[in-house]
Amino acid sequence: MYRVRVRSVPPVVLALRRFPNPRLTGIGAGLFAALTMFVLACVDRLLFDSSELVYGLLFLPVSALTALWVRPADLVTAPISVPIAFAVGVFPISGGSEGLGGQIMGLVTALAVHAGWLYGGTLIAGLIASVRKVRQMRARRRYVLAQGRGGAGAPASERAPRSAAASAAAAAKPVRAGAGGAGGAGAVARRPQRP
């Protein structure tokens, strides 16, 4: 008697499966990241007095979620939209002076000061997107190989009717004159002259 061995799933995997798993388009993932970072920056300004550390630490999981939730066709957009979202979110905590020029200078200064967090989040998004793309390509290759084996590995009894039907269809085709037969390879058929 054979025993069926059932592998138990770790509780961490079960907990992760309960999380939402949306598939966002490239634009949707960019909007998600930008709006989330803007809201988190506003919360950071209200609760933590525009802390750079808090904003940077919150940027890393948002980058990972953006790369995880973008659909496979738009994976390339994740590392592009994450830095844009960082720039949108840093605006409330940039602390620029009055006027448009002061706000722009504050934004540029904040981007320069937070460059480490910016590069870190972009690297996380790029790595996750790359791993997902490699896994997608491997799955596609396995599928193509499985389809190829299904056709080539068919039993001879299934292939025989196809070859018989193909040979019957080839026999039914008209043969060109001079293509073979008694005249040989060099014989050329002449069309009858019309009066």
JSON list of C-alpha atoms in Angstrom, two decimals, residues 48-191:
[
{"chain": "A", "resi": 48, "resn": "PHE", "atom": "CA", "xyz": [7.18, 63.22, 12.21]},
{"chain": "A", "resi": 49, "resn": "ASP", "atom": "CA", "xyz": [8.04, 66.83, 11.25]},
{"chain": "A", "resi": 50, "resn": "SER", "atom": "CA", "xyz": [9.23, 65.95, 7.70]},
{"chain": "A", "resi": 51, "resn": "SER", "atom": "CA", "xyz": [11.67, 63.24, 8.77]},
{"chain": "A", "resi": 52, "resn": "GLU", "atom": "CA", "xyz": [13.93, 62.13, 5.92]},
{"chain": "A", "resi": 53, "resn": "LEU", "atom": "CA", "xyz": [14.50, 58.75, 7.54]},
{"chain": "A", "resi": 54, "resn": "VAL", "atom": "CA", "xyz": [10.79, 57.98, 7.85]},
{"chain": "A", "resi": 55, "resn": "TYR", "atom": "CA", "xyz": [10.11, 59.03, 4.26]},
{"chain": "A", "resi": 56, "resn": "GLY", "atom": "CA", "xyz": [13.01, 56.95, 2.94]},
{"chain": "A", "resi": 57, "resn": "LEU", "atom": "CA", "xyz": [12.00, 53.88, 4.94]},
{"chain": "A", "resi": 58, "resn": "LEU", "atom": "CA", "xyz": [8.42, 54.17, 3.67]},
{"chain": "A", "resi": 59, "resn": "PHE", "atom": "CA", "xyz": [9.64, 54.52, 0.09]},
{"chain": "A", "resi": 60, "resn": "LEU", "atom": "CA", "xyz": [11.30, 51.09, 0.05]},
{"chain": "A", "resi": 61, "resn": "PRO", "atom": "CA", "xyz": [8.14, 48.98, 0.58]},
{"chain": "A", "resi": 62, "resn": "VAL", "atom": "CA", "xyz": [6.18, 51.17, -1.83]},
{"chain": "A", "resi": 63, "resn": "SER", "atom": "CA", "xyz": [8.85, 50.47, -4.45]},
{"chain": "A", "resi": 64, "resn": "ALA", "atom": "CA", "xyz": [8.64, 46.74, -3.80]},
{"chain": "A", "resi": 65, "resn": "LEU", "atom": "CA", "xyz": [4.83, 46.71, -3.98]},
{"chain": "A", "resi": 66, "resn": "THR", "atom": "CA", "xyz": [4.86, 48.69, -7.21]},
{"chain": "A", "resi": 67, "resn": "ALA", "atom": "CA", "xyz": [7.19, 46.13, -8.81]},
{"chain": "A", "resi": 68, "resn": "LEU", "atom": "CA", "xyz": [5.17, 43.21, -7.43]},
{"chain": "A", "resi": 69, "resn": "TRP", "atom": "CA", "xyz": [1.77, 44.51, -8.46]},
{"chain": "A", "resi": 70, "resn": "VAL", "atom": "CA", "xyz": [2.51, 45.69, -11.99]},
{"chain": "A", "resi": 71, "resn": "ARG", "atom": "CA", "xyz": [1.25, 43.26, -14.61]},
{"chain": "A", "resi": 72, "resn": "PRO", "atom": "CA", "xyz": [3.82, 41.13, -16.47]},
{"chain": "A", "resi": 73, "resn": "ALA", "atom": "CA", "xyz": [3.40, 43.02, -19.75]},
{"chain": "A", "resi": 74, "resn": "ASP", "atom": "CA", "xyz": [4.39, 46.32, -18.07]},
{"chain": "A", "resi": 75, "resn": "LEU", "atom": "CA", "xyz": [7.29, 45.14, -15.90]},
{"chain": "A", "resi": 76, "resn": "VAL", "atom": "CA", "xyz": [9.69, 47.58, -17.49]},
{"chain": "A", "resi": 77, "resn": "THR", "atom": "CA", "xyz": [7.68, 50.54, -16.17]},
{"chain": "A", "resi": 78, "resn": "ALA", "atom": "CA", "xyz": [8.22, 49.72, -12.49]},
{"chain": "A", "resi": 79, "resn": "PRO", "atom": "CA", "xyz": [11.82, 50.99, -12.19]},
{"chain": "A", "resi": 80, "resn": "ILE", "atom": "CA", "xyz": [10.83, 54.06, -14.21]},
{"chain": "A", "resi": 81, "resn": "SER", "atom": "CA", "xyz": [7.73, 55.07, -12.25]},
{"chain": "A", "resi": 82, "resn": "VAL", "atom": "CA", "xyz": [9.27, 54.60, -8.80]},
{"chain": "A", "resi": 83, "resn": "PRO", "atom": "CA", "xyz": [11.73, 57.56, -9.02]},
{"chain": "A", "resi": 84, "resn": "ILE", "atom": "CA", "xyz": [8.93, 59.75, -10.39]},
{"chain": "A", "resi": 85, "resn": "ALA", "atom": "CA", "xyz": [6.78, 58.78, -7.41]},
{"chain": "A", "resi": 86, "resn": "PHE", "atom": "CA", "xyz": [9.67, 59.63, -5.09]},
{"chain": "A", "resi": 87, "resn": "ALA", "atom": "CA", "xyz": [9.92, 63.11, -6.61]},
{"chain": "A", "resi": 88, "resn": "VAL", "atom": "CA", "xyz": [6.16, 63.65, -6.33]},
{"chain": "A", "resi": 89, "resn": "GLY", "atom": "CA", "xyz": [6.13, 62.55, -2.72]},
{"chain": "A", "resi": 90, "resn": "VAL", "atom": "CA", "xyz": [9.15, 64.56, -1.61]},
{"chain": "A", "resi": 91, "resn": "PHE", "atom": "CA", "xyz": [7.44, 67.84, -2.51]},
{"chain": "A", "resi": 92, "resn": "PRO", "atom": "CA", "xyz": [5.46, 68.22, 0.78]},
{"chain": "A", "resi": 93, "resn": "ILE", "atom": "CA", "xyz": [8.56, 67.60, 2.93]},
{"chain": "A", "resi": 94, "resn": "SER", "atom": "CA", "xyz": [11.07, 69.56, 0.81]},
{"chain": "A", "resi": 95, "resn": "GLY", "atom": "CA", "xyz": [10.72, 72.67, 2.98]},
{"chain": "A", "resi": 96, "resn": "GLY", "atom": "CA", "xyz": [11.30, 75.28, 0.30]},
{"chain": "A", "resi": 97, "resn": "SER", "atom": "CA", "xyz": [10.94, 79.00, 0.93]},
{"chain": "A", "resi": 98, "resn": "GLU", "atom": "CA", "xyz": [8.14, 81.22, -0.37]},
{"chain": "A", "resi": 99, "resn": "GLY", "atom": "CA", "xyz": [7.64, 81.58, -4.10]},
{"chain": "A", "resi": 100, "resn": "LEU", "atom": "CA", "xyz": [7.93, 79.20, -7.00]},
{"chain": "A", "resi": 101, "resn": "GLY", "atom": "CA", "xyz": [11.71, 79.49, -7.25]},
{"chain": "A", "resi": 102, "resn": "GLY", "atom": "CA", "xyz": [12.15, 78.72, -3.56]},
{"chain": "A", "resi": 103, "resn": "GLN", "atom": "CA", "xyz": [9.88, 75.68, -3.80]},
{"chain": "A", "resi": 104, "resn": "ILE", "atom": "CA", "xyz": [11.80, 74.34, -6.82]},
{"chain": "A", "resi": 105, "resn": "MET", "atom": "CA", "xyz": [15.14, 74.86, -5.06]},
{"chain": "A", "resi": 106, "resn": "GLY", "atom": "CA", "xyz": [13.82, 73.09, -1.97]},
{"chain": "A", "resi": 107, "resn": "LEU", "atom": "CA", "xyz": [12.63, 70.19, -4.15]},
{"chain": "A", "resi": 108, "resn": "VAL", "atom": "CA", "xyz": [15.99, 69.87, -5.93]},
{"chain": "A", "resi": 109, "resn": "THR", "atom": "CA", "xyz": [17.84, 70.03, -2.62]},
{"chain": "A", "resi": 110, "resn": "ALA", "atom": "CA", "xyz": [15.60, 67.37, -1.08]},
{"chain": "A", "resi": 111, "resn": "LEU", "atom": "CA", "xyz": [16.13, 65.08, -4.09]},
{"chain": "A", "resi": 112, "resn": "ALA", "atom": "CA", "xyz": [19.89, 65.50, -3.76]},
{"chain": "A", "resi": 113, "resn": "VAL", "atom": "CA", "xyz": [19.83, 64.84, -0.02]},
{"chain": "A", "resi": 114, "resn": "HIS", "atom": "CA", "xyz": [17.55, 61.79, -0.38]},
{"chain": "A", "resi": 115, "resn": "ALA", "atom": "CA", "xyz": [19.46, 60.31, -3.35]},
{"chain": "A", "resi": 116, "resn": "GLY", "atom": "CA", "xyz": [20.47, 57.21, -1.35]},
{"chain": "A", "resi": 117, "resn": "TRP", "atom": "CA", "xyz": [16.85, 56.31, -0.64]},
{"chain": "A", "resi": 118, "resn": "LEU", "atom": "CA", "xyz": [15.94, 57.07, -4.24]},
{"chain": "A", "resi": 119, "resn": "TYR", "atom": "CA", "xyz": [18.61, 54.73, -5.61]},
{"chain": "A", "resi": 120, "resn": "GLY", "atom": "CA", "xyz": [17.78, 52.05, -3.06]},
{"chain": "A", "resi": 121, "resn": "GLY", "atom": "CA", "xyz": [14.07, 51.98, -3.90]},
{"chain": "A", "resi": 122, "resn": "THR", "atom": "CA", "xyz": [14.78, 52.05, -7.63]},
{"chain": "A", "resi": 123, "resn": "LEU", "atom": "CA", "xyz": [17.22, 49.15, -7.20]},
{"chain": "A", "resi": 124, "resn": "ILE", "atom": "CA", "xyz": [14.62, 47.14, -5.29]},
{"chain": "A", "resi": 125, "resn": "ALA", "atom": "CA", "xyz": [11.99, 47.75, -7.97]},
{"chain": "A", "resi": 126, "resn": "GLY", "atom": "CA", "xyz": [14.47, 46.87, -10.73]},
{"chain": "A", "resi": 127, "resn": "LEU", "atom": "CA", "xyz": [15.54, 43.63, -9.05]},
{"chain": "A", "resi": 128, "resn": "ILE", "atom": "CA", "xyz": [11.98, 42.48, -8.41]},
{"chain": "A", "resi": 129, "resn": "ALA", "atom": "CA", "xyz": [10.93, 43.32, -11.97]},
{"chain": "A", "resi": 130, "resn": "SER", "atom": "CA", "xyz": [13.97, 41.49, -13.37]},
{"chain": "A", "resi": 131, "resn": "VAL", "atom": "CA", "xyz": [13.31, 38.37, -11.31]},
{"chain": "A", "resi": 132, "resn": "ARG", "atom": "CA", "xyz": [9.66, 38.37, -12.38]},
{"chain": "A", "resi": 133, "resn": "LYS", "atom": "CA", "xyz": [10.66, 38.78, -16.03]},
{"chain": "A", "resi": 134, "resn": "VAL", "atom": "CA", "xyz": [13.15, 35.89, -15.87]},
{"chain": "A", "resi": 135, "resn": "ARG", "atom": "CA", "xyz": [10.55, 33.64, -14.25]},
{"chain": "A", "resi": 136, "resn": "GLN", "atom": "CA", "xyz": [8.01, 34.60, -16.90]},
{"chain": "A", "resi": 137, "resn": "MET", "atom": "CA", "xyz": [10.48, 33.80, -19.70]},
{"chain": "A", "resi": 138, "resn": "ARG", "atom": "CA", "xyz": [11.32, 30.42, -18.15]},
{"chain": "A", "resi": 139, "resn": "ALA", "atom": "CA", "xyz": [7.64, 29.55, -17.79]},
{"chain": "A", "resi": 140, "resn": "ARG", "atom": "CA", "xyz": [7.02, 30.50, -21.41]},
{"chain": "A", "resi": 141, "resn": "ARG", "atom": "CA", "xyz": [9.98, 28.39, -22.56]},
{"chain": "A", "resi": 142, "resn": "ARG", "atom": "CA", "xyz": [8.71, 25.39, -20.55]},
{"chain": "A", "resi": 143, "resn": "TYR", "atom": "CA", "xyz": [5.28, 25.82, -22.10]},
{"chain": "A", "resi": 144, "resn": "VAL", "atom": "CA", "xyz": [6.71, 25.95, -25.63]},
{"chain": "A", "resi": 145, "resn": "LEU", "atom": "CA", "xyz": [8.85, 22.87, -24.99]},
{"chain": "A", "resi": 146, "resn": "ALA", "atom": "CA", "xyz": [5.85, 21.02, -23.56]},
{"chain": "A", "resi": 147, "resn": "GLN", "atom": "CA", "xyz": [3.82, 21.89, -26.66]},
{"chain": "A", "resi": 148, "resn": "GLY", "atom": "CA", "xyz": [6.66, 20.71, -28.91]},
{"chain": "A", "resi": 149, "resn": "ARG", "atom": "CA", "xyz": [6.98, 17.41, -27.07]},
{"chain": "A", "resi": 150, "resn": "GLY", "atom": "CA", "xyz": [3.24, 16.88, -27.29]},
{"chain": "A", "resi": 151, "resn": "GLY", "atom": "CA", "xyz": [3.39, 17.02, -31.11]},
{"chain": "A", "resi": 152, "resn": "ALA", "atom": "CA", "xyz": [6.66, 15.12, -31.55]},
{"chain": "A", "resi": 153, "resn": "GLY", "atom": "CA", "xyz": [5.99, 12.54, -28.89]},
{"chain": "A", "resi": 154, "resn": "ALA", "atom": "CA", "xyz": [2.64, 11.49, -30.26]},
{"chain": "A", "resi": 155, "resn": "PRO", "atom": "CA", "xyz": [2.19, 7.74, -30.76]},
{"chain": "A", "resi": 156, "resn": "ALA", "atom": "CA", "xyz": [2.63, 6.32, -34.26]},
{"chain": "A", "resi": 157, "resn": "SER", "atom": "CA", "xyz": [-1.04, 5.32, -34.37]},
{"chain": "A", "resi": 158, "resn": "GLU", "atom": "CA", "xyz": [-2.02, 9.00, -34.08]},
{"chain": "A", "resi": 159, "resn": "ARG", "atom": "CA", "xyz": [0.55, 10.14, -36.66]},
{"chain": "A", "resi": 160, "resn": "ALA", "atom": "CA", "xyz": [-0.36, 7.48, -39.25]},
{"chain": "A", "resi": 161, "resn": "PRO", "atom": "CA", "xyz": [-3.78, 8.89, -40.26]},
{"chain": "A", "resi": 162, "resn": "ARG", "atom": "CA", "xyz": [-2.23, 12.33, -40.78]},
{"chain": "A", "resi": 163, "resn": "SER", "atom": "CA", "xyz": [0.50, 10.96, -43.04]},
{"chain": "A", "resi": 164, "resn": "ALA", "atom": "CA", "xyz": [-2.03, 8.86, -44.97]},
{"chain": "A", "resi": 165, "resn": "ALA", "atom": "CA", "xyz": [-4.25, 11.89, -45.44]},
{"chain": "A", "resi": 166, "resn": "ALA", "atom": "CA", "xyz": [-1.27, 13.99, -46.51]},
{"chain": "A", "resi": 167, "resn": "SER", "atom": "CA", "xyz": [-0.16, 11.41, -49.07]},
{"chain": "A", "resi": 168, "resn": "ALA", "atom": "CA", "xyz": [-3.71, 11.13, -50.43]},
{"chain": "A", "resi": 169, "resn": "ALA", "atom": "CA", "xyz": [-3.86, 14.91, -50.80]},
{"chain": "A", "resi": 170, "resn": "ALA", "atom": "CA", "xyz": [-0.49, 14.92, -52.57]},
{"chain": "A", "resi": 171, "resn": "ALA", "atom": "CA", "xyz": [-1.66, 12.20, -54.97]},
{"chain": "A", "resi": 172, "resn": "ALA", "atom": "CA", "xyz": [-4.77, 14.20, -55.80]},
{"chain": "A", "resi": 173, "resn": "LYS", "atom": "CA", "xyz": [-2.75, 17.26, -56.87]},
{"chain": "A", "resi": 174, "resn": "PRO", "atom": "CA", "xyz": [-2.13, 17.55, -60.59]},
{"chain": "A", "resi": 175, "resn": "VAL", "atom": "CA", "xyz": [1.43, 16.92, -61.66]},
{"chain": "A", "resi": 176, "resn": "ARG", "atom": "CA", "xyz": [3.14, 19.56, -63.78]},
{"chain": "A", "resi": 177, "resn": "ALA", "atom": "CA", "xyz": [4.27, 18.46, -67.15]},
{"chain": "A", "resi": 178, "resn": "GLY", "atom": "CA", "xyz": [8.00, 18.01, -67.27]},
{"chain": "A", "resi": 179, "resn": "ALA", "atom": "CA", "xyz": [8.37, 17.83, -63.50]},
{"chain": "A", "resi": 180, "resn": "GLY", "atom": "CA", "xyz": [9.15, 14.15, -63.61]},
{"chain": "A", "resi": 181, "resn": "GLY", "atom": "CA", "xyz": [7.92, 11.00, -65.22]},
{"chain": "A", "resi": 182, "resn": "ALA", "atom": "CA", "xyz": [8.97, 9.63, -68.61]},
{"chain": "A", "resi": 183, "resn": "GLY", "atom": "CA", "xyz": [10.53, 12.80, -69.97]},
{"chain": "A", "resi": 184, "resn": "GLY", "atom": "CA", "xyz": [13.10, 12.97, -67.17]},
{"chain": "A", "resi": 185, "resn": "ALA", "atom": "CA", "xyz": [14.34, 16.05, -65.41]},
{"chain": "A", "resi": 186, "resn": "GLY", "atom": "CA", "xyz": [15.36, 17.93, -68.56]},
{"chain": "A", "resi": 187, "resn": "ALA", "atom": "CA", "xyz": [12.12, 17.51, -70.50]},
{"chain": "A", "resi": 188, "resn": "VAL", "atom": "CA", "xyz": [10.09, 20.66, -71.03]},
{"chain": "A", "resi": 189, "resn": "ALA", "atom": "CA", "xyz": [6.42, 20.49, -71.87]},
{"chain": "A", "resi": 190, "resn": "ARG", "atom": "CA", "xyz": [5.25, 22.70, -74.71]},
{"chain": "A", "resi": 191, "resn": "ARG", "atom": "CA", "xyz": [1.89, 24.30, -74.69]}
]
